[in-house]
Amino acid sequence: MAGLFILRQELLNQPVSAISPGMSDRPQKGEKTLHGIAVSDGVCRGKILVLHRARHIIARREIAAGEIAAETSRFEKSLVQTRQQILEVQRKVVENLGAKEADIFEAHLLMLEDHALVGEVIRRVNEEKVNAEYAFHVVAERYAEALLAANDEYLRERAADMRDLASRVLDNLLEVKDALDLHHLNEPCILVSHDLSPSTTAQLNKQFVLGFATDIGGKTSHTAIMARSLGIPAIVGLQTATQELDSGDYALLDGYNGTIIVNPTDQTLFEYGQLAKIKASLDEKLREIRSQPAVTLDGQPIHLSANIEDQNDIEAVLASGAEGVGLFRTEFLYINRDSLPTEEEQFKVYREVATALKPNSIIIRTLDLGGDKFASHLQLAKEINPFLGWRAIRFCLAQPELFRAQLRAILRASAEGNLKMMYPMISGLDELAQANALVEKCKDELRAEGKLFDPNLPIGAMIEIPSAALIARALAQRAKFFSIGSNDLIQYTLAADRTNERVSHLYEPTHPAILQLIKTTVDASHEHGVWTGVCGEIAGDPVLTPLLIGLGVDELSAAPSVVPQVKYIIRRLKLSEARALAEFALQCESPSEIYRRCQELARTAAPSLFESKS
């Protein structure tokens, strides 16, 4: 990796003409910078190619009763054709990148086979007597909008998969070719597009595509994942790039900081050469501490774990240097499939993760469906306010057979000896008691069947609702540990949806109320010999690491990609400094001033983590 940084640095210090023929006579326009979301590391520069995909024009056309069968048949044929195309893309990805990357297209195939979606389209064709492309477009767009409204970033990004799939089906129904066929490229360029579908991204030719930037998208989109697998620098979420940039413009794309600089000056190019050196140095430092413990300068150990979604993340956890898994999001075993996962299926996945990461501990969060996460085959009724409704532990307690299958699978996997389990969205003692009672019944069943399990499996509660934090002392007498789900705790406490641009500015992790709730939870747990971790996004923010440690948090669990940075700052902190910061924060009334002080300490403790940020 350091070699790649050095290579980039050398390239950036070369004359422009040395990069690509014709670059030295680029138009002398003023430098302009656009800011987006960095999703794939790297720096590249070259000419821009702006892609404008023609949008499907979907007209409603009424059909006669005698045409219904033919229209339904036409729709079904388009599904078969689309499936064949996706399988071909998947085959090519396996050949070029590997099986793990090709798994991305399983979501497309599952959507394509979703009985509810397909059935709804056919119903509309039959009952409304409309053409298939119109019926499909209406249904697919409704699905995409539902995903976009989700509070979970992972699920919001699945809307892009839905629209990628829908576009393919519509291409086949309308008998049009893919407007973004990039096989004609014959010289290196930086692609700029409103969006790039995962299937298009997977087939990019690295010889000609130096990097890409899109108007929309997020960090967890499959397009972003494909870019990282290809090793192509990429930025998403630029919003207006396709409107502001022109094909032929010369630009520098910074996949570390999420910026694209059009017509960079010689000074900018020189500065990027210096930044490449800094990043190479930091990367080397992060590699050196991968196997080192997360312990402060004055000897305070912090358990540093990783968040995962399924067994495919094992490799990333091992590479990050994390001490196990602090959050295994099991709901992703239920999403994008036609039926519920069986006890046996779940058992095999949980055991695989436990075995692979032994002796490090794995904390499995029980099913957190509902709200922003749904499984189409469950046919859950719509709710006016799903985030305050029938979800997580509430849903599981109301579906004991579904919950029982998961609990039995977790218990059986616990025979490996390194599993823990926690319940999401606990709001009071009754929910904890009911869930634990069902666990005891499952233990009795497994004993009677002669199946092995850990009788002392540690069971914890997630603190995501203010009511749970306020009764933490009572919960601590009945739970073995706490895990603060900061994303929901912040939203529920401040009544601010971080995905709603009108109120997202109110979503402040350093709000005094949030810090008081964290402190209350930590103090209650320690009084009763229970530990407290944090598994939300703030656990992966190096700026907030000192504050969380100062508040007494025992464990941090973050995405594998940011674990090395969090470990680095922990190892350069003193517990005394972190406690002084927390004492200040608990007395301060200004969220912005608290955050400023956090930045100040973080930058002082680990300057190289922030030097490369422009």
Coordinates of C-alpha atoms in Angstrom, one line a residue:
M1 CA 0.0 0.0 0.0
A2 CA 2.8 2.4 0.9
G3 CA 4.3 1.6 -2.6
L4 CA 1.1 2.7 -4.2
F5 CA 1.1 6.0 -2.2
I6 CA 4.7 6.6 -3.3
L7 CA 3.8 5.8 -6.9
R8 CA 1.0 8.3 -6.8
Q9 CA 3.2 10.9 -5.3
E10 CA 5.8 10.5 -8.1
L11 CA 3.1 10.8 -10.7
L12 CA 1.6 13.9 -9.1
N13 CA 5.1 15.5 -9.1
Q14 CA 5.6 14.8 -12.8
P15 CA 4.9 17.3 -15.5
V16 CA 1.3 17.2 -16.6
S17 CA 2.3 16.1 -20.1
A18 CA 3.9 12.9 -18.6
I19 CA 0.5 11.6 -17.4
S20 CA -1.4 11.5 -20.7
P21 CA -0.8 12.8 -24.2
G22 CA -2.5 16.2 -24.7
M23 CA -2.8 17.1 -21.0
S24 CA -0.2 19.8 -21.0
D25 CA -2.4 22.0 -23.3
R26 CA -5.5 21.8 -21.0
P27 CA -7.6 25.0 -21.0
Q28 CA -6.4 27.6 -18.4
K29 CA -9.6 28.0 -16.4
G30 CA -9.9 28.9 -12.7
E31 CA -9.6 26.1 -10.2
K32 CA -12.9 24.8 -8.8
T33 CA -13.5 22.2 -6.0
L34 CA -16.7 20.1 -5.6
H35 CA -17.2 18.2 -2.3
G36 CA -18.8 14.8 -2.0
I37 CA -18.4 11.5 0.0
A38 CA -15.2 9.6 -0.3
V39 CA -15.9 5.9 -0.8
S40 CA -12.8 4.4 -2.4
D41 CA -9.3 5.6 -1.5
G42 CA -6.8 6.9 -4.1
V43 CA -5.9 10.0 -6.1
C44 CA -6.1 10.3 -9.9
R45 CA -6.1 13.0 -12.5
G46 CA -7.1 13.2 -16.1
K47 CA -9.8 14.4 -18.5
I48 CA -13.4 14.1 -17.4
L49 CA -16.0 12.2 -19.3
V50 CA -19.5 13.2 -18.3
L51 CA -22.1 10.5 -18.8
H52 CA -25.8 11.4 -19.3
R53 CA -28.0 8.4 -19.3
A54 CA -31.2 8.7 -21.2
R55 CA -34.2 8.2 -18.9
H56 CA -36.9 5.7 -19.7
I57 CA -40.1 7.3 -20.9
I58 CA -42.8 5.2 -19.4
A59 CA -46.3 6.0 -20.7
R60 CA -49.4 4.4 -19.3
R61 CA -51.2 2.5 -22.0
E62 CA -54.5 0.8 -21.5
I63 CA -54.9 -2.6 -23.0
A64 CA -57.8 -4.8 -23.9
A65 CA -58.8 -7.8 -21.9
G66 CA -57.6 -10.0 -24.8
E67 CA -54.1 -8.5 -24.5
I68 CA -53.6 -9.3 -20.8
A69 CA -52.1 -12.8 -21.3
A70 CA -49.6 -11.5 -23.9
E71 CA -48.6 -8.5 -21.8
T72 CA -48.0 -10.8 -18.8
S73 CA -46.0 -13.1 -20.9
R74 CA -43.9 -10.2 -22.2
F75 CA -43.2 -9.1 -18.6
E76 CA -42.2 -12.7 -17.6
K77 CA -39.9 -13.0 -20.6
S78 CA -38.2 -9.7 -19.6
L79 CA -37.5 -11.1 -16.1
V80 CA -35.9 -14.3 -17.6
Q81 CA -33.8 -12.1 -19.9
T82 CA -32.8 -9.9 -17.0
R83 CA -31.8 -12.8 -14.9
Q84 CA -29.6 -14.2 -17.7
Q85 CA -27.9 -10.8 -17.9
I86 CA -27.2 -10.5 -14.2
L87 CA -25.9 -14.0 -14.1
E88 CA -23.5 -13.1 -16.9
V89 CA -22.3 -10.0 -15.0
Q90 CA -21.9 -12.1 -11.9
R91 CA -19.8 -14.7 -13.8
K92 CA -17.5 -11.9 -15.1
V93 CA -17.1 -10.5 -11.6
V94 CA -16.1 -13.9 -10.2
E95 CA -13.5 -14.2 -12.9
N96 CA -12.1 -10.7 -12.5
L97 CA -12.5 -9.9 -8.8
G98 CA -13.7 -13.0 -6.9
A99 CA -16.7 -14.7 -5.5
K100 CA -17.2 -12.3 -2.6
E101 CA -17.6 -9.3 -4.9
A102 CA -20.0 -11.3 -7.1
D103 CA -22.2 -11.9 -4.0
I104 CA -23.4 -8.3 -4.5
F105 CA -25.6 -9.4 -7.4
E106 CA -27.4 -12.0 -5.2
A107 CA -29.5 -9.0 -4.0
H108 CA -30.5 -8.3 -7.6
L109 CA -31.4 -11.9 -8.2
L110 CA -33.5 -12.1 -5.0
M111 CA -35.3 -8.8 -5.9
L112 CA -36.0 -10.2 -9.3
E113 CA -37.6 -13.3 -7.8
D114 CA -39.5 -11.5 -5.1
H115 CA -43.0 -13.0 -5.3
A116 CA -44.6 -9.9 -3.8
L117 CA -43.0 -7.6 -6.3
V118 CA -43.7 -9.8 -9.3
G119 CA -47.2 -10.6 -8.1
E120 CA -48.1 -7.0 -7.7
V121 CA -47.0 -6.1 -11.2
I122 CA -49.1 -9.0 -12.7
R123 CA -52.0 -7.9 -10.5
R124 CA -51.9 -4.4 -11.9
V125 CA -51.7 -5.6 -15.5
N126 CA -54.8 -7.8 -14.9
E127 CA -56.9 -5.5 -12.8
E128 CA -56.0 -2.1 -14.2
K129 CA -55.5 -3.4 -17.7
V130 CA -52.3 -1.4 -18.2
N131 CA -49.0 -2.2 -20.1
A132 CA -46.4 -4.2 -18.3
E133 CA -43.6 -1.5 -18.3
Y134 CA -45.9 1.0 -16.7
A135 CA -47.1 -1.5 -14.0
F136 CA -43.5 -2.6 -13.3
H137 CA -42.2 1.0 -13.1
V138 CA -44.9 2.0 -10.6
V139 CA -44.3 -1.0 -8.3
A140 CA -40.5 -0.9 -8.6
E141 CA -40.4 2.8 -7.8
R142 CA -42.6 2.3 -4.8
Y143 CA -40.1 -0.3 -3.5
A144 CA -37.2 2.0 -4.2
E145 CA -38.9 4.9 -2.4
A146 CA -39.6 2.7 0.7
L147 CA -35.9 1.8 0.8
L148 CA -34.9 5.4 0.4
A149 CA -37.1 6.4 3.4
A150 CA -35.2 3.9 5.6
N151 CA -33.2 5.2 8.6
D152 CA -30.5 2.6 8.1
E153 CA -27.9 3.7 5.5
Y154 CA -27.3 0.2 4.3
L155 CA -31.0 -0.2 3.4
R156 CA -31.2 3.3 1.8
E157 CA -28.3 2.2 -0.5
R158 CA -30.4 -0.8 -1.6
A159 CA -32.7 1.6 -3.4
A160 CA -29.9 1.9 -6.0
D161 CA -29.9 -1.8 -6.4
M162 CA -33.7 -1.8 -6.9
R163 CA -33.3 1.0 -9.6
D164 CA -30.4 -0.8 -11.3
L165 CA -32.6 -3.9 -11.5
A166 CA -35.6 -1.9 -12.7
S167 CA -33.6 -0.2 -15.4
R168 CA -32.5 -3.6 -16.8
V169 CA -36.0 -4.9 -16.8
L170 CA -37.3 -1.8 -18.5
D171 CA -34.5 -1.9 -21.1
N172 CA -35.7 -5.5 -21.9
L173 CA -39.3 -4.6 -22.0
L174 CA -38.7 -1.6 -24.2
E175 CA -36.1 -3.4 -26.2
V176 CA -33.4 -0.7 -25.8
K177 CA -29.7 -1.1 -25.3
D178 CA -27.9 0.1 -22.1
A179 CA -27.1 3.8 -22.7
L180 CA -24.1 3.5 -20.4
D181 CA -22.2 0.9 -22.4
L182 CA -18.6 1.9 -21.8
H183 CA -16.9 -0.6 -24.0
H184 CA -16.1 2.2 -26.5
L185 CA -13.6 3.9 -24.2
N186 CA -10.2 4.1 -25.8
E187 CA -8.3 6.6 -23.6
P188 CA -7.9 7.1 -19.8
C189 CA -10.6 9.3 -18.2
I190 CA -12.4 10.2 -15.0
L191 CA -16.1 9.2 -15.3
V192 CA -18.7 11.6 -14.0
S193 CA -22.3 10.5 -13.9
H194 CA -25.5 11.1 -12.0
D195 CA -25.2 7.5 -10.8
L196 CA -23.4 4.3 -11.8
S197 CA -25.2 1.1 -11.3
P198 CA -23.3 -1.8 -9.5
S199 CA -23.5 -3.8 -12.7
T200 CA -21.9 -1.0 -14.8
T201 CA -19.3 -0.4 -12.2
A202 CA -18.3 -4.1 -12.0
Q203 CA -17.4 -4.0 -15.7
L204 CA -15.3 -0.9 -15.7
N205 CA -12.0 -1.3 -17.5
K206 CA -9.3 0.0 -15.1
Q207 CA -7.0 0.6 -18.1
F208 CA -9.3 3.5 -19.2
V209 CA -11.3 4.4 -16.1
L210 CA -8.9 6.2 -13.7
G211 CA -11.7 7.0 -11.2
F212 CA -15.3 8.1 -11.0
A213 CA -17.6 10.6 -9.4
T214 CA -21.4 10.5 -9.1
D215 CA -24.1 13.0 -8.0
I216 CA -25.8 10.5 -5.7
G217 CA -24.9 7.5 -3.6
G218 CA -23.4 6.7 -0.2
K219 CA -20.6 4.8 1.5
T220 CA -22.4 1.5 1.7
S221 CA -23.7 1.4 -1.8
H222 CA -22.8 -1.6 -3.9
T223 CA -21.3 0.8 -6.4
A224 CA -18.9 2.0 -3.7
I225 CA -18.1 -1.5 -2.7
M226 CA -17.3 -2.4 -6.3
A227 CA -15.0 0.6 -6.7
R228 CA -13.1 -0.4 -3.6
S229 CA -12.7 -4.0 -5.0
L230 CA -11.5 -2.6 -8.3
G231 CA -9.1 -0.3 -6.6
I232 CA -10.5 2.7 -8.4
P233 CA -10.6 6.1 -6.6
A234 CA -14.3 7.1 -6.2
I235 CA -16.5 9.9 -4.8
V236 CA -20.3 9.8 -4.6
G237 CA -22.9 12.3 -3.4
L238 CA -21.5 15.3 -5.3
Q239 CA -25.1 16.4 -6.1
T240 CA -24.5 18.7 -9.1
A241 CA -21.3 17.3 -10.7
T242 CA -23.0 16.4 -13.9
Q243 CA -24.4 19.9 -14.2
E244 CA -21.2 21.8 -13.3
L245 CA -18.6 19.7 -15.1
D246 CA -18.0 19.2 -18.8
S247 CA -16.4 16.4 -20.8
G248 CA -12.8 17.4 -21.5
D249 CA -12.3 19.3 -18.3
Y250 CA -9.1 18.4 -16.6
A251 CA -9.5 17.3 -12.9
L252 CA -7.9 15.8 -9.9
L253 CA -10.1 13.3 -8.0
D254 CA -9.3 12.8 -4.3
G255 CA -10.8 9.6 -3.1
Y256 CA -9.5 10.1 0.4
N257 CA -11.2 13.4 1.2
G258 CA -14.1 13.2 -1.2
T259 CA -13.2 16.2 -3.5
I260 CA -12.9 16.6 -7.2
I261 CA -10.7 19.6 -8.2
V262 CA -11.3 20.9 -11.7
N263 CA -8.3 22.7 -13.4
P264 CA -6.0 22.2 -10.4
T265 CA -3.2 24.7 -10.2
D266 CA 0.5 23.6 -10.1
Q267 CA 0.5 24.5 -6.4
T268 CA -2.5 22.1 -5.8
L269 CA -0.7 19.3 -7.6
F270 CA 2.4 19.9 -5.5
E271 CA 0.3 19.9 -2.3
Y272 CA -1.2 16.6 -3.3
G273 CA 2.2 15.1 -3.7
Q274 CA 3.0 16.1 -0.1
L275 CA -0.3 14.6 1.1
A276 CA 0.5 11.4 -0.6
K277 CA 3.7 11.2 1.5
I278 CA 1.8 11.9 4.7
K279 CA -0.7 9.2 3.9
A280 CA 2.0 6.7 3.1
S281 CA 3.5 7.3 6.5
L282 CA 0.2 7.0 8.3
D283 CA -0.7 3.8 6.5
E284 CA 2.6 2.3 7.6
K285 CA 1.9 3.4 11.2
L286 CA -1.6 1.8 11.1
R287 CA -0.1 -1.5 9.8
E288 CA 2.5 -1.5 12.6
I289 CA -0.2 -1.4 15.4
R290 CA -2.6 -3.9 13.8
S291 CA -1.7 -6.7 16.2
Q292 CA -1.1 -4.3 19.2
P293 CA -3.6 -3.9 21.9
A294 CA -5.9 -0.8 22.2
V295 CA -4.4 0.7 25.4
T296 CA -3.9 4.3 26.4
L297 CA -0.4 5.7 27.1
D298 CA -1.1 5.4 30.9
G299 CA -2.2 1.8 30.6
Q300 CA -6.0 1.9 30.3
P301 CA -7.2 -1.0 28.0
I302 CA -10.2 -0.3 25.7
H303 CA -11.8 -3.3 24.1
L304 CA -11.9 -2.4 20.4
S305 CA -14.3 -4.5 18.2
A306 CA -15.8 -4.4 14.7
N307 CA -19.4 -4.3 13.4
I308 CA -20.4 -6.9 10.8
E309 CA -23.4 -7.9 8.8
D310 CA -22.7 -11.5 7.9
Q311 CA -19.9 -14.1 7.6
N312 CA -18.5 -12.4 4.6
D313 CA -17.0 -9.7 6.8
I314 CA -14.7 -12.1 8.7
E315 CA -11.7 -11.3 6.6
A316 CA -12.2 -7.6 7.1
V317 CA -12.4 -8.0 10.9
L318 CA -9.2 -10.0 10.9
A319 CA -7.4 -7.5 8.7
S320 CA -8.5 -4.6 10.9
G321 CA -6.9 -5.7 14.1
A322 CA -10.2 -5.7 15.9
E323 CA -10.6 -7.8 19.1
G324 CA -13.7 -9.6 17.8
V325 CA -17.2 -8.4 16.9
G326 CA -19.1 -5.9 19.0
L327 CA -22.2 -5.9 16.8
F328 CA -23.4 -8.7 14.5
R329 CA -26.4 -7.3 12.7
T330 CA -28.4 -10.5 12.2
E331 CA -31.4 -8.9 10.4
F332 CA -29.4 -9.0 7.1
L333 CA -29.8 -12.7 7.2
Y334 CA -33.6 -12.1 6.8
I335 CA -33.6 -9.4 4.1
N336 CA -33.7 -10.0 0.3
R337 CA -34.9 -13.5 0.4
D338 CA -38.2 -15.3 -0.2
S339 CA -38.5 -17.1 3.2
L340 CA -37.3 -17.0 6.7
P341 CA -33.8 -18.4 7.5
T342 CA -34.1 -21.7 9.3
E343 CA -32.6 -22.4 12.6
E344 CA -30.0 -24.6 10.9
E345 CA -29.0 -21.9 8.4
Q346 CA -28.6 -19.4 11.2
F347 CA -26.6 -21.8 13.4
K348 CA -24.1 -22.5 10.6
V349 CA -23.5 -18.7 10.0
Y350 CA -23.1 -17.9 13.7
R351 CA -20.8 -20.9 14.3
E352 CA -18.7 -20.0 11.2
V353 CA -18.1 -16.5 12.6
A354 CA -17.4 -17.7 16.1
T355 CA -15.0 -20.4 14.9
A356 CA -13.1 -18.0 12.6
L357 CA -12.6 -15.3 15.2
K358 CA -11.8 -17.5 18.2
P359 CA -10.8 -16.7 20.9
N360 CA -12.1 -13.2 20.4
S361 CA -15.7 -12.6 21.5
I362 CA -18.7 -12.1 19.1
I363 CA -21.7 -10.2 20.2
I364 CA -24.8 -11.2 18.3
R365 CA -27.7 -8.7 18.2
T366 CA -31.0 -10.5 18.0
L367 CA -33.3 -9.6 15.1
D368 CA -33.9 -5.9 14.6
L369 CA -36.6 -6.0 11.9
G370 CA -39.3 -3.4 11.5
G371 CA -38.9 0.4 11.4
D372 CA -36.5 0.9 8.6
K373 CA -35.7 -2.8 8.0
F374 CA -38.2 -5.2 6.6
A375 CA -38.4 -8.6 4.9
S376 CA -40.9 -8.6 2.1
H377 CA -42.1 -12.2 2.7
L378 CA -43.3 -11.3 6.2
Q379 CA -45.9 -8.9 4.7
L380 CA -45.7 -6.5 7.7
A381 CA -48.5 -4.0 7.9
K382 CA -47.6 -0.4 7.2
E383 CA -47.3 1.9 10.2
I384 CA -47.7 5.7 10.5
N385 CA -44.5 6.0 12.5
P386 CA -42.6 2.7 12.2
F387 CA -39.6 4.0 14.2
L388 CA -41.8 4.2 17.2
G389 CA -43.7 1.1 16.4
W390 CA -43.6 -2.6 16.1
R391 CA -39.9 -3.4 15.6
A392 CA -36.8 -5.1 17.1
I393 CA -37.5 -6.8 20.5
R394 CA -41.2 -5.8 20.4
F395 CA -41.6 -7.6 17.0
C396 CA -39.7 -10.7 18.2
L397 CA -41.6 -11.1 21.4
A398 CA -44.8 -10.9 19.4
Q399 CA -43.5 -13.6 17.0
P400 CA -42.2 -16.2 19.5
E401 CA -41.7 -19.0 16.9
L402 CA -39.6 -16.8 14.7
F403 CA -37.6 -15.5 17.7
R404 CA -37.3 -19.0 19.1
A405 CA -35.5 -20.2 16.0
Q406 CA -32.9 -17.5 16.2
L407 CA -32.4 -18.0 20.0
R408 CA -31.9 -21.7 19.5
A409 CA -29.4 -21.1 16.7
I410 CA -27.4 -18.6 18.8
L411 CA -27.4 -20.9 21.8
R412 CA -26.2 -23.9 19.8
A413 CA -23.4 -21.7 18.3
S414 CA -22.5 -20.6 21.8
A415 CA -20.9 -24.0 22.4
E416 CA -17.9 -22.5 20.6
G417 CA -17.4 -20.5 23.9
N418 CA -16.9 -17.0 22.6
L419 CA -20.4 -15.8 21.9
K420 CA -22.5 -13.1 23.6
M421 CA -26.0 -12.0 22.8
M422 CA -27.9 -8.7 23.1
Y423 CA -31.4 -7.5 22.6
P424 CA -32.1 -4.3 20.5
M425 CA -34.5 -1.5 21.5
I426 CA -35.1 -2.5 25.1
S427 CA -37.3 0.2 26.7
G428 CA -38.1 -1.4 30.1
L429 CA -37.6 -4.3 32.4
D430 CA -40.6 -6.4 31.1
E431 CA -39.1 -6.8 27.6
L432 CA -35.8 -8.0 29.1
A433 CA -37.6 -10.4 31.4
Q434 CA -39.8 -11.8 28.7
A435 CA -36.9 -12.3 26.3
N436 CA -34.8 -14.0 29.0
A437 CA -37.7 -16.3 29.9
L438 CA -37.9 -17.5 26.3
V439 CA -34.1 -18.1 26.3
E440 CA -34.5 -20.3 29.3
K441 CA -37.2 -22.3 27.6
C442 CA -34.9 -22.8 24.6
K443 CA -32.2 -24.0 26.9
D444 CA -34.5 -26.6 28.4
E445 CA -35.4 -27.8 24.9
L446 CA -31.8 -28.1 23.8
R447 CA -30.9 -30.0 27.0
A448 CA -33.8 -32.5 26.3
E449 CA -32.5 -32.9 22.7
G450 CA -28.9 -33.5 23.9
K451 CA -27.6 -30.5 22.0
L452 CA -24.6 -28.5 23.3
F453 CA -24.7 -24.9 24.2
D454 CA -23.1 -22.5 26.7
P455 CA -25.4 -22.4 29.8
N456 CA -23.8 -19.2 30.9
L457 CA -24.1 -17.3 27.6
P458 CA -23.7 -13.6 28.5
I459 CA -26.8 -11.6 27.6
G460 CA -26.8 -7.9 27.3
A461 CA -29.2 -5.0 26.5
M462 CA -28.8 -2.3 23.9
I463 CA -29.3 1.2 25.2
E464 CA -31.0 3.0 22.3
I465 CA -34.0 4.6 23.9
P466 CA -33.8 7.3 26.6
S467 CA -36.1 5.3 28.9
A468 CA -33.5 2.5 29.0
A469 CA -30.7 4.9 29.9
L470 CA -32.8 6.4 32.7
I471 CA -33.4 2.9 34.3
A472 CA -29.9 1.7 33.6
R473 CA -29.4 0.8 37.2
A474 CA -32.4 -1.6 37.2
L475 CA -31.3 -3.1 33.9
A476 CA -27.7 -3.5 35.1
Q477 CA -29.0 -5.9 37.8
R478 CA -30.4 -8.2 35.1
A479 CA -28.0 -7.8 32.1
K480 CA -24.4 -8.9 31.8
F481 CA -23.4 -5.9 29.7
F482 CA -24.7 -2.8 27.9
S483 CA -24.1 -1.7 24.3
I484 CA -25.1 1.9 23.5
G485 CA -26.6 2.2 20.0
S486 CA -25.8 5.8 19.6
N487 CA -27.4 6.3 16.2
D488 CA -30.9 5.7 17.6
L489 CA -30.2 7.1 21.1
I490 CA -29.3 10.4 19.5
Q491 CA -32.3 10.5 17.2
Y492 CA -34.8 9.4 19.8
T493 CA -33.5 11.9 22.4
L494 CA -33.3 14.9 20.1
A495 CA -36.3 13.9 17.9
A496 CA -34.1 14.5 14.9
D497 CA -33.9 12.2 11.9
R498 CA -30.3 12.4 10.6
T499 CA -31.5 11.5 7.1
N500 CA -33.9 14.4 6.9
E501 CA -32.0 17.4 5.6
R502 CA -34.4 19.8 7.2
V503 CA -33.6 18.7 10.7
S504 CA -30.3 16.8 10.3
H505 CA -28.4 19.8 11.8
L506 CA -30.1 19.0 15.1
Y507 CA -28.5 15.5 15.1
E508 CA -25.6 16.3 17.5
P509 CA -23.6 13.6 19.1
T510 CA -22.0 16.1 21.5
H511 CA -25.4 17.5 22.7
P512 CA -25.3 17.7 26.5
A513 CA -28.4 15.5 26.9
I514 CA -26.6 12.7 24.9
L515 CA -23.5 12.9 27.0
Q516 CA -25.6 12.8 30.2
L517 CA -27.4 9.7 29.1
I518 CA -24.1 8.0 28.2
K519 CA -22.6 8.9 31.5
T520 CA -25.7 7.7 33.4
T521 CA -25.5 4.4 31.6
V522 CA -21.8 3.9 32.2
D523 CA -22.0 4.8 35.9
A524 CA -25.0 2.4 36.4
S525 CA -23.2 -0.4 34.7
H526 CA -20.0 0.0 36.7
E527 CA -21.9 0.2 40.0
H528 CA -23.2 -3.3 39.3
G529 CA -20.0 -4.8 37.8
V530 CA -21.3 -4.6 34.2
W531 CA -19.4 -3.1 31.3
T532 CA -20.7 -0.7 28.7
G533 CA -19.8 -0.4 25.0
V534 CA -20.8 1.9 22.1
C535 CA -21.5 0.4 18.7
G536 CA -23.0 3.4 16.8
E537 CA -21.2 5.6 14.4
I538 CA -19.6 7.8 17.1
A539 CA -17.6 4.7 18.1
G540 CA -15.8 4.9 14.8
D541 CA -15.1 8.7 14.9
P542 CA -11.5 9.3 16.1
V543 CA -12.5 12.9 17.1
L544 CA -15.0 11.5 19.6
T545 CA -12.8 8.6 20.8
P546 CA -11.2 10.7 23.7
L547 CA -14.6 11.9 24.9
L548 CA -16.1 8.4 25.0
I549 CA -13.1 7.0 26.9
G550 CA -13.3 9.9 29.3
L551 CA -16.9 9.2 29.9
G552 CA -15.9 5.7 31.0
V553 CA -16.9 3.6 28.0
D554 CA -15.2 0.2 28.2
E555 CA -15.6 -1.0 24.6
L556 CA -15.9 0.6 21.2
S557 CA -17.2 -1.3 18.1
A558 CA -16.9 0.3 14.7
A559 CA -16.8 -0.6 11.0
P560 CA -13.6 -2.7 10.3
S561 CA -12.3 0.0 7.9
V562 CA -12.0 2.6 10.7
V563 CA -10.8 0.3 13.5
P564 CA -7.1 1.0 12.8
Q565 CA -7.6 4.8 13.1
V566 CA -9.5 4.4 16.4
K567 CA -6.8 2.1 17.8
Y568 CA -4.1 4.6 16.7
I569 CA -5.6 7.5 18.6
I570 CA -6.3 5.3 21.7
R571 CA -2.7 4.3 21.9
R572 CA -1.6 8.0 21.7
L573 CA -4.0 9.2 24.4
K574 CA -3.7 9.5 28.2
L575 CA -6.8 8.5 30.2
S576 CA -6.2 11.6 32.4
E577 CA -6.6 13.8 29.3
A578 CA -9.7 12.0 28.2
R579 CA -11.3 12.3 31.7
A580 CA -10.5 16.0 31.8
L581 CA -12.2 16.5 28.4
A582 CA -15.3 14.5 29.6
E583 CA -15.5 16.6 32.8
F584 CA -15.4 19.8 30.7
A585 CA -18.1 18.4 28.3
L586 CA -20.4 17.4 31.1
Q587 CA -20.4 21.0 32.4
C588 CA -20.6 22.7 29.0
E589 CA -23.9 23.8 27.5
S590 CA -22.7 24.2 23.9
P591 CA -22.5 21.1 21.6
S592 CA -20.3 22.9 19.1
E593 CA -17.8 24.0 21.8
I594 CA -17.7 20.4 23.1
Y595 CA -17.0 19.2 19.6
R596 CA -14.3 21.8 19.2
R597 CA -12.5 20.7 22.3
C598 CA -12.8 17.1 21.2
Q599 CA -11.1 18.0 17.9
E600 CA -8.4 19.9 19.7
L601 CA -7.4 17.0 21.9
A602 CA -7.7 14.4 19.0
R603 CA -5.5 16.5 16.8
T604 CA -2.9 17.1 19.5
A605 CA -2.8 13.4 20.4
A606 CA -2.7 12.0 16.8
P607 CA -1.9 14.8 14.4
S608 CA -1.0 12.5 11.5
L609 CA -4.6 11.2 11.5
F610 CA -5.8 14.6 10.5
E611 CA -2.9 16.1 8.5
S612 CA -4.1 14.5 5.3
K613 CA -7.5 16.0 5.6
S614 CA -7.7 19.0 3.4

